[in-house]
PDB file of C-alpha atoms and ligand atoms in Angstrom:
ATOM      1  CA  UNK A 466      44.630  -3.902   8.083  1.00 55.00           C
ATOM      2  CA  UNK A 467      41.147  -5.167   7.974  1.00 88.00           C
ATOM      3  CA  UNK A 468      38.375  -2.350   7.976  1.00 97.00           C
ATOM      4  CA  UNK A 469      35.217  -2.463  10.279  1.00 98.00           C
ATOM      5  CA  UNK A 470      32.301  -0.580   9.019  1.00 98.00           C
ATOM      6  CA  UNK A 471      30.047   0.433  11.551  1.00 98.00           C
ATOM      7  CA  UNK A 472      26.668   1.075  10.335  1.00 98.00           C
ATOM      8  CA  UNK A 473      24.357   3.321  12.701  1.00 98.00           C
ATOM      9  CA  UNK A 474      20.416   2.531  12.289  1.00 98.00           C
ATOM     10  CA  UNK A 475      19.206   5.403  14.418  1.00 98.00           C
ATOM     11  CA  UNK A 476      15.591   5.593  14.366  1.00 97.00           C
ATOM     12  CA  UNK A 477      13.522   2.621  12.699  1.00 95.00           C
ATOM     13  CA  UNK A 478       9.924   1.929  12.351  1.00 93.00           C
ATOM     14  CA  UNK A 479       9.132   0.820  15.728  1.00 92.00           C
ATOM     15  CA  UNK A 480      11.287   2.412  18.490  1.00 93.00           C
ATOM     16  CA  UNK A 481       8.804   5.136  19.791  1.00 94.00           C
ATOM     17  CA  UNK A 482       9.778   8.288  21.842  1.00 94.00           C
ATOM     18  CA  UNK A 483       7.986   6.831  24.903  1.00 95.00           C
ATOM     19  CA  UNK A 484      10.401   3.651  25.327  1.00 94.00           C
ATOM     20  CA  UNK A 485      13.339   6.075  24.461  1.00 96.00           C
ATOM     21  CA  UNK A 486      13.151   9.506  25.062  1.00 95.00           C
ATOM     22  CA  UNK A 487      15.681  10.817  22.429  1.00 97.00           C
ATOM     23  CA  UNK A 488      14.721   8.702  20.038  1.00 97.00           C
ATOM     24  CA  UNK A 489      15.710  11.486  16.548  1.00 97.00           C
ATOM     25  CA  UNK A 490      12.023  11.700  14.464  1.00 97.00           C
ATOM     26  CA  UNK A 491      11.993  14.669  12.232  1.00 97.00           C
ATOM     27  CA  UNK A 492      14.246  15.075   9.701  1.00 98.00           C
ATOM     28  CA  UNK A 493      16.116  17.853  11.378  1.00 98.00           C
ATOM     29  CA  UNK A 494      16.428  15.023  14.667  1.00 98.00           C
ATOM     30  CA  UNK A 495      17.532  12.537  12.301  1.00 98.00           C
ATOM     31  CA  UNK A 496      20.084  14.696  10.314  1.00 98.00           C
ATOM     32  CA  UNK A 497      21.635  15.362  14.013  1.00 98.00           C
ATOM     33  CA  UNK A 498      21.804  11.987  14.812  1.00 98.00           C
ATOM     34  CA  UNK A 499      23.614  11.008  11.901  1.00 98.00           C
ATOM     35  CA  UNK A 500      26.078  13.356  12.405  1.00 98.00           C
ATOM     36  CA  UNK A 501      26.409  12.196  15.936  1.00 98.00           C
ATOM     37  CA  UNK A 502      26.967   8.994  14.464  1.00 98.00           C
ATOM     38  CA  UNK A 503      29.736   9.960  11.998  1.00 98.00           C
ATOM     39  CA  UNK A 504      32.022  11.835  14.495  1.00 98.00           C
ATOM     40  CA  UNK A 505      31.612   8.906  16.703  1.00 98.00           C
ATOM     41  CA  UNK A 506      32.576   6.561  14.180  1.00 98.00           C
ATOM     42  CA  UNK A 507      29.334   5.672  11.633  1.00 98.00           C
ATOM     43  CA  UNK A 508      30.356   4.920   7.965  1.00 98.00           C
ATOM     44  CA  UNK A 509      26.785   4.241   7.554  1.00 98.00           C
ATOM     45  CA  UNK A 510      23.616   5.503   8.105  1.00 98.00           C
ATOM     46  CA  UNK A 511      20.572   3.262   7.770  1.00 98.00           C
ATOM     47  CA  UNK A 512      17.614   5.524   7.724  1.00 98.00           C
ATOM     48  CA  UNK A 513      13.909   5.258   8.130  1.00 97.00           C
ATOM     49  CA  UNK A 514      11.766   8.496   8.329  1.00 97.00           C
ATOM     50  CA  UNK A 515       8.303   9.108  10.337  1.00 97.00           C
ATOM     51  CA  UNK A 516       5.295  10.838  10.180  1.00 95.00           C
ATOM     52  CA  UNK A 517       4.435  14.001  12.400  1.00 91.00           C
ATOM     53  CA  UNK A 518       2.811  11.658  14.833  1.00 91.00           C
ATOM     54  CA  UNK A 519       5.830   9.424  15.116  1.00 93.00           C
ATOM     55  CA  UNK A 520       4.511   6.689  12.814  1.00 94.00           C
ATOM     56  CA  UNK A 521       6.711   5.068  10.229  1.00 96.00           C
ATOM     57  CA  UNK A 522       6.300   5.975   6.338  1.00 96.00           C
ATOM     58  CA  UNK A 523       8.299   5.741   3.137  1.00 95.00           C
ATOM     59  CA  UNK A 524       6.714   9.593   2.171  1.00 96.00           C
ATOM     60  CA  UNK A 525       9.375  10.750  -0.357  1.00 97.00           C
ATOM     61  CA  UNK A 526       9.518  14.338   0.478  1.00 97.00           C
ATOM     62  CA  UNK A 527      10.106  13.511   4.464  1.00 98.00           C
ATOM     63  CA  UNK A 528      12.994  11.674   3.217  1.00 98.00           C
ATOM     64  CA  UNK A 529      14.506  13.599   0.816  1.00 98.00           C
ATOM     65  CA  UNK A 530      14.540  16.614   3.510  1.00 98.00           C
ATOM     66  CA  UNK A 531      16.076  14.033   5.837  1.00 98.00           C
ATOM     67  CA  UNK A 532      18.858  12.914   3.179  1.00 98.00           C
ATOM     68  CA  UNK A 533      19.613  16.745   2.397  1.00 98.00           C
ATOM     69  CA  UNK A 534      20.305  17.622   5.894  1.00 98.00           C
ATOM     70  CA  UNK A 535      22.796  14.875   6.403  1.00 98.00           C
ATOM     71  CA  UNK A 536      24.388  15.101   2.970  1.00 98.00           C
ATOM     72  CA  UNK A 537      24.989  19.213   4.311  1.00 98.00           C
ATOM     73  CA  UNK A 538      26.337  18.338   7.580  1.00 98.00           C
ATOM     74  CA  UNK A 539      29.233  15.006   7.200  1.00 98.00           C
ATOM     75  CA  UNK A 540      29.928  12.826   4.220  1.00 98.00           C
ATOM     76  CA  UNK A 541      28.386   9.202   6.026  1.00 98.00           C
ATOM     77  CA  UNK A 542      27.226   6.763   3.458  1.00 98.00           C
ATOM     78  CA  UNK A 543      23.177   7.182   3.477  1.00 98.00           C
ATOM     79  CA  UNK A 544      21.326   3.812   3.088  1.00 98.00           C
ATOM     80  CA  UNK A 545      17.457   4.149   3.510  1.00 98.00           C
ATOM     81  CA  UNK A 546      15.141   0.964   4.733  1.00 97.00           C
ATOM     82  CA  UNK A 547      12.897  -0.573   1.721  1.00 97.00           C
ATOM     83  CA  UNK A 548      11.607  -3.327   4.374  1.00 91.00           C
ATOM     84  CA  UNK A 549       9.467   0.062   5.769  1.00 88.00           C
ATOM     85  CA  UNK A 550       6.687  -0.994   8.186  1.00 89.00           C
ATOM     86  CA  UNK A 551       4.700  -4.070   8.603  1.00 88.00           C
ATOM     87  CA  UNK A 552       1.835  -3.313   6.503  1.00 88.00           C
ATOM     88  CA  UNK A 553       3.050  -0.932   3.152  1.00 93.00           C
ATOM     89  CA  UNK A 554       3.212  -2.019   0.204  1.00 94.00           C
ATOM     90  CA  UNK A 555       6.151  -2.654  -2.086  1.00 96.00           C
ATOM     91  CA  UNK A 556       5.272   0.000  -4.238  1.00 96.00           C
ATOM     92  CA  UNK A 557       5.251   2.352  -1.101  1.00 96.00           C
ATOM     93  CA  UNK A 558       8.570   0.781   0.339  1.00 96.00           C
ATOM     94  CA  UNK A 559      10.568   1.199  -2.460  1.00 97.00           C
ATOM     95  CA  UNK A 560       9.769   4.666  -3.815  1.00 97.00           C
ATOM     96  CA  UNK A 561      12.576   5.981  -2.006  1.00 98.00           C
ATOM     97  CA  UNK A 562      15.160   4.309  -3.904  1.00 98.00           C
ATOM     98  CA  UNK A 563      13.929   7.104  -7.015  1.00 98.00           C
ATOM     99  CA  UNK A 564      15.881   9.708  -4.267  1.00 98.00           C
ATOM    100  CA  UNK A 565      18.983   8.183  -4.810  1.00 98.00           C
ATOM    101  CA  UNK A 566      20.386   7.758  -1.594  1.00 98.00           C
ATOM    102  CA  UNK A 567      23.721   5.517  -1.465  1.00 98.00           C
ATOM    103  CA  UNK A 568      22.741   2.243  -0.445  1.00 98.00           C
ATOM    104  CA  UNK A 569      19.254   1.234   0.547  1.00 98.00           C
ATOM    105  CA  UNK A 570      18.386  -2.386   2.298  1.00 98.00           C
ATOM    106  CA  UNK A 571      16.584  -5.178   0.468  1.00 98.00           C
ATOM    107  CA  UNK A 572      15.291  -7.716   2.177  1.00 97.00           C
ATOM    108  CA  UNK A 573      15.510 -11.394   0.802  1.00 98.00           C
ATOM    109  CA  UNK A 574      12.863 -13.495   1.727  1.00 97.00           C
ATOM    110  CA  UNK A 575       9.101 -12.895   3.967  1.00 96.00           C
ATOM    111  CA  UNK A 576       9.923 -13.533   7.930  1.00 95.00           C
ATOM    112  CA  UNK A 577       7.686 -12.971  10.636  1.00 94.00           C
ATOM    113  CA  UNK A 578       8.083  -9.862  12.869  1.00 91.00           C
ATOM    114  CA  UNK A 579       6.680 -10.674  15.934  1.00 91.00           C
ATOM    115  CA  UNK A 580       3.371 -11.046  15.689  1.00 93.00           C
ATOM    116  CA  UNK A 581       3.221  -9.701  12.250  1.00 92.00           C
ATOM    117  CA  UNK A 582       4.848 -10.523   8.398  1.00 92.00           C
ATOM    118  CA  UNK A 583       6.651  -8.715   5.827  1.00 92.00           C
ATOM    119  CA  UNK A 584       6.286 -10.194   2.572  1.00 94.00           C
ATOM    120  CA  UNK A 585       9.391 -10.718  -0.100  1.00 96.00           C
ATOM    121  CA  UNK A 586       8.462 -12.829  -2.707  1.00 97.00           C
ATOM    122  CA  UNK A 587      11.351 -13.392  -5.475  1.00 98.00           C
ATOM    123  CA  UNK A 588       9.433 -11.083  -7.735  1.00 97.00           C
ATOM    124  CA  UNK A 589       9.223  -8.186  -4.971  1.00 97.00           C
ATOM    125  CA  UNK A 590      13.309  -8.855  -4.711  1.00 98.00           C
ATOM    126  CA  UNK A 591      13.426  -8.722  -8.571  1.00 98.00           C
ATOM    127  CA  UNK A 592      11.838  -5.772  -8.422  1.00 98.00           C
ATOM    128  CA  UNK A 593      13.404  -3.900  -5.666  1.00 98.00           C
ATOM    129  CA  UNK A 594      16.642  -4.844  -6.809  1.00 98.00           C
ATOM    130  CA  UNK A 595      15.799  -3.379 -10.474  1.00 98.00           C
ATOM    131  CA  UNK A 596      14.941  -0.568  -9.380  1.00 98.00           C
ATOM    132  CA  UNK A 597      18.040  -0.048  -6.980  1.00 98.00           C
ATOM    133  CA  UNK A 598      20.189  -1.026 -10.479  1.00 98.00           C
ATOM    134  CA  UNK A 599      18.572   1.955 -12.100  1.00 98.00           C
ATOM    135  CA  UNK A 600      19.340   4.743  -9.690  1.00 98.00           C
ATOM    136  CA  UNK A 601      22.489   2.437  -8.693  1.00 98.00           C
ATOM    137  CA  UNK A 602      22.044   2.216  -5.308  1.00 98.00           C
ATOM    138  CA  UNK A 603      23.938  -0.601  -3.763  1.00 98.00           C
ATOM    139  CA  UNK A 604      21.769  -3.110  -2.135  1.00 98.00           C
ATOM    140  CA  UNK A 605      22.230  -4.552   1.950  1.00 98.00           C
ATOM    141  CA  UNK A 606      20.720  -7.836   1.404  1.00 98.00           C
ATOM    142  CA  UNK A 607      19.196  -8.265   4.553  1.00 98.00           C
ATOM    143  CA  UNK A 608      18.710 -11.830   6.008  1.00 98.00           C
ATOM    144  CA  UNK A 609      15.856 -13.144   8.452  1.00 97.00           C
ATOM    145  CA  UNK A 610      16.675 -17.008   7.560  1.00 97.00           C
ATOM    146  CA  UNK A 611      19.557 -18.918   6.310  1.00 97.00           C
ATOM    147  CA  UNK A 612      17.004 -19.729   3.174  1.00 97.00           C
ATOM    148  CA  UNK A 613      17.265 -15.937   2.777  1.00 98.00           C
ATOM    149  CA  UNK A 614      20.925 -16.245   1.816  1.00 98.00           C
ATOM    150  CA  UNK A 615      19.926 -19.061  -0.544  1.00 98.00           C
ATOM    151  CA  UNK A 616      17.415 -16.280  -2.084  1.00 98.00           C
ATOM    152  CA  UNK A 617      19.916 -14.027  -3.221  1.00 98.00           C
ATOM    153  CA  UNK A 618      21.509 -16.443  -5.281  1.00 98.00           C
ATOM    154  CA  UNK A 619      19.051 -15.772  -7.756  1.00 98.00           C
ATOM    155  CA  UNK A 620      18.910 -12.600  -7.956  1.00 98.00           C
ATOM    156  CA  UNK A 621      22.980 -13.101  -8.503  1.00 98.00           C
ATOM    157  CA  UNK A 622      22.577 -15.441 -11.366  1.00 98.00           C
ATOM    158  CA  UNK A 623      20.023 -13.289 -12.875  1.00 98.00           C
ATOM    159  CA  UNK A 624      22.428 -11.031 -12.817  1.00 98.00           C
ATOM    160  CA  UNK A 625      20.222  -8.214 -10.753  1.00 98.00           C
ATOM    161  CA  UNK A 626      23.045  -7.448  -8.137  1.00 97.00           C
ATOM    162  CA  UNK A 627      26.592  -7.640  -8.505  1.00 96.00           C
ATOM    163  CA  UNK A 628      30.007  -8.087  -6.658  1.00 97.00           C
ATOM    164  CA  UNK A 629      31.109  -7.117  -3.961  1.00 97.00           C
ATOM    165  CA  UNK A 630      27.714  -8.178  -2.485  1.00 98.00           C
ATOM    166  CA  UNK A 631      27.172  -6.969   0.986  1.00 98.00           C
ATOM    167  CA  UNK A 632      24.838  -8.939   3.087  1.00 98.00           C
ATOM    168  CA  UNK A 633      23.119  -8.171   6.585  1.00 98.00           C
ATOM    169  CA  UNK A 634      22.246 -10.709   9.102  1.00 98.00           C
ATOM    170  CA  UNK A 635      19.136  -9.941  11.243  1.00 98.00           C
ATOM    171  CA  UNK A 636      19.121 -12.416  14.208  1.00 98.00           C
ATOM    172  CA  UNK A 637      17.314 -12.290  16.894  1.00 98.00           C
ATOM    173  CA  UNK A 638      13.896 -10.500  15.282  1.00 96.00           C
ATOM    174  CA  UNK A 639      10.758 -12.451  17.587  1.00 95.00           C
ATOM    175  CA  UNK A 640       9.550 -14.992  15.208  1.00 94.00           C
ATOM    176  CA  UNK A 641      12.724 -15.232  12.918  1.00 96.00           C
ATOM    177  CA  UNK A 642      16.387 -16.649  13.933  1.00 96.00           C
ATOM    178  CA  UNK A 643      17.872 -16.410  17.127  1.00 97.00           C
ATOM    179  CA  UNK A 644      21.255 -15.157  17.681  1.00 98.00           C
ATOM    180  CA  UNK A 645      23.983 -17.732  17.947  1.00 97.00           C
ATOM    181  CA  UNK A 646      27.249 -18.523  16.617  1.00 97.00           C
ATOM    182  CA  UNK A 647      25.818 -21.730  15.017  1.00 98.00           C
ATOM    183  CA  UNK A 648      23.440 -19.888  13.300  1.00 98.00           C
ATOM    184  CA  UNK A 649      25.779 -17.334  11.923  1.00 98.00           C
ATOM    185  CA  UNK A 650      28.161 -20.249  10.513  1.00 98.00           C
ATOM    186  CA  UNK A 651      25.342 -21.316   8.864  1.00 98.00           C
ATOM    187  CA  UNK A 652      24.500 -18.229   7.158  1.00 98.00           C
ATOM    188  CA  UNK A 653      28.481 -17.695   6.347  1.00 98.00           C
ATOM    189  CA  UNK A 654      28.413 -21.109   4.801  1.00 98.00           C
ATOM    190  CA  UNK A 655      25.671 -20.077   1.571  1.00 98.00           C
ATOM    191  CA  UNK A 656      27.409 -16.798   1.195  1.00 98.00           C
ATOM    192  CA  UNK A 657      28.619 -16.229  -2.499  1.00 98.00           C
ATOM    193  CA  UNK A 658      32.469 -14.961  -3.408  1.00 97.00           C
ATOM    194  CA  UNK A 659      33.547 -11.364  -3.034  1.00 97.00           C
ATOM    195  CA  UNK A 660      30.921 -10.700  -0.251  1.00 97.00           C
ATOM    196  CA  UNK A 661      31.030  -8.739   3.050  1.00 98.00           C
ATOM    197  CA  UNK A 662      28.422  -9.347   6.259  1.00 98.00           C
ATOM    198  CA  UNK A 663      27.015  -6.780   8.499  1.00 98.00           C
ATOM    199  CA  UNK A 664      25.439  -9.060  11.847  1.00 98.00           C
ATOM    200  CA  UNK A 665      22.953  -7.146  13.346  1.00 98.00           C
ATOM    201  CA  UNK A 666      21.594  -8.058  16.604  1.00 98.00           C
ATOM    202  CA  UNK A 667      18.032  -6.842  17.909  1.00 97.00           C
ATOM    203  CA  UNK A 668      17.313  -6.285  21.852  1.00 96.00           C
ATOM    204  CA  UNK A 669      19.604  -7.988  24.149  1.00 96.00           C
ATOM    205  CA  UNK A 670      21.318  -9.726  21.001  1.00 98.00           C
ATOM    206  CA  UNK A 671      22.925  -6.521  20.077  1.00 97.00           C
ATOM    207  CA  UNK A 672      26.070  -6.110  22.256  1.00 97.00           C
ATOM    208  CA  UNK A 673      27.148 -10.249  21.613  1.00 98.00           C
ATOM    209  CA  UNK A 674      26.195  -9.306  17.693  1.00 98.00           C
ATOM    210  CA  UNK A 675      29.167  -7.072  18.104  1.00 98.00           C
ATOM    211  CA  UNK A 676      31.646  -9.230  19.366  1.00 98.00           C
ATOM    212  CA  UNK A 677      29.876 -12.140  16.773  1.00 98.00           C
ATOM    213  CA  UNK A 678      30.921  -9.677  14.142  1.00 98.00           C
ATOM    214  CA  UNK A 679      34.404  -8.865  14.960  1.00 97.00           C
ATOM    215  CA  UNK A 680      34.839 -12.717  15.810  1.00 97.00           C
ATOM    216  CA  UNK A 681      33.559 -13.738  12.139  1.00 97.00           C
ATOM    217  CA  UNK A 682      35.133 -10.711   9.953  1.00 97.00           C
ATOM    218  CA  UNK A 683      32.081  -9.124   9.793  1.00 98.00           C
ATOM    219  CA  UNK A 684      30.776  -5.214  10.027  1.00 98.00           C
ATOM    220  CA  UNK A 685      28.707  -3.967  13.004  1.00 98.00           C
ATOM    221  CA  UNK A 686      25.278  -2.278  13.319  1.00 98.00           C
ATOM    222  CA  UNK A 687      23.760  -0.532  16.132  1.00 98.00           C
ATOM    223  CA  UNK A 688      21.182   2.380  16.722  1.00 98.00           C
ATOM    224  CA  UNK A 689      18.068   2.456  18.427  1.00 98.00           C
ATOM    225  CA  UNK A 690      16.214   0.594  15.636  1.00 97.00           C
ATOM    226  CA  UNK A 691      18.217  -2.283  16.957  1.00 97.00           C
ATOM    227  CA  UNK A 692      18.117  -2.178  20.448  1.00 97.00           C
ATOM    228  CA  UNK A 693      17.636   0.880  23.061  1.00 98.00           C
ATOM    229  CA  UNK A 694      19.549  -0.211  26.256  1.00 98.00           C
ATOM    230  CA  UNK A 695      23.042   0.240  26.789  1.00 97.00           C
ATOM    231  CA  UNK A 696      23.310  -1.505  29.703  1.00 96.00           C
ATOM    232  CA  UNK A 697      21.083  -3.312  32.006  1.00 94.00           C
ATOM    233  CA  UNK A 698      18.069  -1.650  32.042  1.00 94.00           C
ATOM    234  CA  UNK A 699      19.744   1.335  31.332  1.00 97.00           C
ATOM    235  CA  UNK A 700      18.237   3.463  27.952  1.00 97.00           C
ATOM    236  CA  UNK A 701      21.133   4.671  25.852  1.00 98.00           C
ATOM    237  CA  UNK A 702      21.001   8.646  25.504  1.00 98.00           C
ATOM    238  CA  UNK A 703      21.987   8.760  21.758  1.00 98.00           C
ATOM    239  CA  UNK A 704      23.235   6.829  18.722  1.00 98.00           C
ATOM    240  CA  UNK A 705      26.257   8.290  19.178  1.00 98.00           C
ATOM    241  CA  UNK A 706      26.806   6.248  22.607  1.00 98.00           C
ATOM    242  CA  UNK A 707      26.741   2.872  20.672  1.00 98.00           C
ATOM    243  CA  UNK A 708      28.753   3.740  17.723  1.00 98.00           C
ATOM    244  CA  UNK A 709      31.722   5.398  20.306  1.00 98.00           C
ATOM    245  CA  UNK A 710      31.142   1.626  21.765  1.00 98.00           C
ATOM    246  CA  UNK A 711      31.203  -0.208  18.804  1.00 98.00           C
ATOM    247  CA  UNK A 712      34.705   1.878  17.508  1.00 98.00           C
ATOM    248  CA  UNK A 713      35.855   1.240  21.070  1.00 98.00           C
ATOM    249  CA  UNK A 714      35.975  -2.747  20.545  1.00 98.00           C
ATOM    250  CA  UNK A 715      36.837  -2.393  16.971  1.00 98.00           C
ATOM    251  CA  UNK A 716      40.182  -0.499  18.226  1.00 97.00           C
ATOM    252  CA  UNK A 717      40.471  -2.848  21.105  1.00 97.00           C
ATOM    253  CA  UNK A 718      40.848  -5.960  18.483  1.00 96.00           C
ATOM    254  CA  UNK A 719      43.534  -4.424  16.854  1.00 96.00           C
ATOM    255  CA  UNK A 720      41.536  -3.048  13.651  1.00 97.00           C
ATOM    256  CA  UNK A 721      40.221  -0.131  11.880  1.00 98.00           C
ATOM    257  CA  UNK A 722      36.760   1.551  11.806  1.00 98.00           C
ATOM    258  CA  UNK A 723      36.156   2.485   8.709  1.00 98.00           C
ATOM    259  CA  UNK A 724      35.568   5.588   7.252  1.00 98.00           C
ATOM    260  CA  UNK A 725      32.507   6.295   4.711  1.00 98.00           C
ATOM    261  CA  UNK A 726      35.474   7.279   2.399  1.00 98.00           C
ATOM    262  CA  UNK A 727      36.381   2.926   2.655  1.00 98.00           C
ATOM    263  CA  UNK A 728      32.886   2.119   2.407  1.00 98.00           C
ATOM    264  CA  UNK A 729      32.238   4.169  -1.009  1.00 98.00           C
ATOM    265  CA  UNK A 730      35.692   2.467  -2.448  1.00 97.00           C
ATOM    266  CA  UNK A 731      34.569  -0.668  -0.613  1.00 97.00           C
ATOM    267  CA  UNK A 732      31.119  -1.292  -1.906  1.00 97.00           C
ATOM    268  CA  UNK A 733      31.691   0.868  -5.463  1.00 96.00           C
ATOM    269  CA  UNK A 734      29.549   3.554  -4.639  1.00 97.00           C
ATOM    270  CA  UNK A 735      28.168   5.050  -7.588  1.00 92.00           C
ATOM    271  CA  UNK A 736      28.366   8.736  -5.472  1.00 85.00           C
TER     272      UNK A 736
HETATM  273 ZN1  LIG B1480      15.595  -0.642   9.111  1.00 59.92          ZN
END
């Protein structure tokens, strides 16, 4: 029986409170929400933290409260965001990692965000991904561009990540690829042996990424750093109402969502 991770991205860096009104900020919001998540169906949550003001930032304490409160409340697979906020550093973005959360995202290549950048040189994936070996926390290699995938071959022959790899395509970011099943093929085509793909599709590319993933034998993401609308026009009220979605269709095709217990076995989770 083939497994389905769903992965549960609740708050992000740029979803704001005004565009969605339950959008989960503080840690105690975001501990909630990813307990939501889990009883609806979330192996994973991908985490960012925010400021009092709402503002994005990698500030260590923030998310070491936030990782606490979930670890106390459900046993979901923590993976924090290293791609941060346009802007920080990779010294900033990557400090997390030193709280040893589960998994934590590394993104393999720069891509434009909009109107903005994130950098990812091969030496700020070397070191990322060094520093993710040391507190052995299993990279998501995220990917903006099929040269992306290419990317992470070196860091594989390097020998700075190792099987099973798990990748996660981000399609449909303004400036980066669009979401389409040509697309995807072409990403599936560079992907190395022994790895497993998370598609992951932003705004109105989100509910087709889910089919696209249980099409392709991939994983699902959702949360409201993805997208915010459940329907038309229609602002989901939590998290929880995707994943319950998501675990719907995964049923519906005849598989299994995955618990975090799979995912830990799954990806060798070091906790
Ligand atoms: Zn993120």
């Amino acid at each position: 029986m083939n497994k389905v991770i769903i992965t549960c991205a609740v708050t992000g860096a740029e979803t704001t409170k005004k565009q969605c009104p339950n959008l989960p900020v503080t840690p105690e919001e975001l501990a909630d929400a990813a307990y939501g998540a889990w009883q609806a169906g979330a192996a994973i949550v991908h985490l960012h933290v925010r400021k009092e003001d709402g503002g994005p930032t990698q500030d260590l304490k923030i998310f070491k409260k936030a990782i606490d409160l979930i670890r106390k409340k459900c046993d979901i697979v923590v993976e924090i965001t290293t791609g941060g906020a346009v802007g920080m550093t990779p010294e900033e973005r990557v400090a997390p990692v030193s709280l040893e959360p589960d998994m934590a995202s590394l993104d393999c290549g720069t891509v434009n965000f909009g109107n903005d950048y994130i950098v990812n040189t091969l030496p700020i994936m070397r070191q990322f991904a060094s520093e993710m070996n040391k507190y052995k926390v299993k990279p998501t290699l995220e990917c903006f561009d099929v040269s992306h995938v290419v990317s992470s071959h070196t860091l594989i022959k390097e020998g700075l990540i190792q099987p099973p790899y798990h990748y996660g395509f981000v399609m449909n970011v303004p400036g980066a690829l669009p979401y389409n099943h040509k697309l995807i093929s072409d990403m599936l085509s560079q992907l190395p042996a022994q790895s497993e793909f998370t598609i992951m599709g932003i705004g109105r590319a989100h509910l087709p990424a889910i089919f696209g993933a249980l099409s392709f034998g991939g994983h699902i993401r959702v949360g409201y750093e993805d997208n915010i609308y459940f329907s038309r026009g229609v602002v989901a009220e939590s998290n929880a109402l995707f994943v319950e979605r998501a675990a719907r269709l995964v049923k519906e095709a005849q598989l299994e969502v995955a618990k975090p217990s799979d995912v830990r076995a799954m990806f060798k989770l070091a906790r």
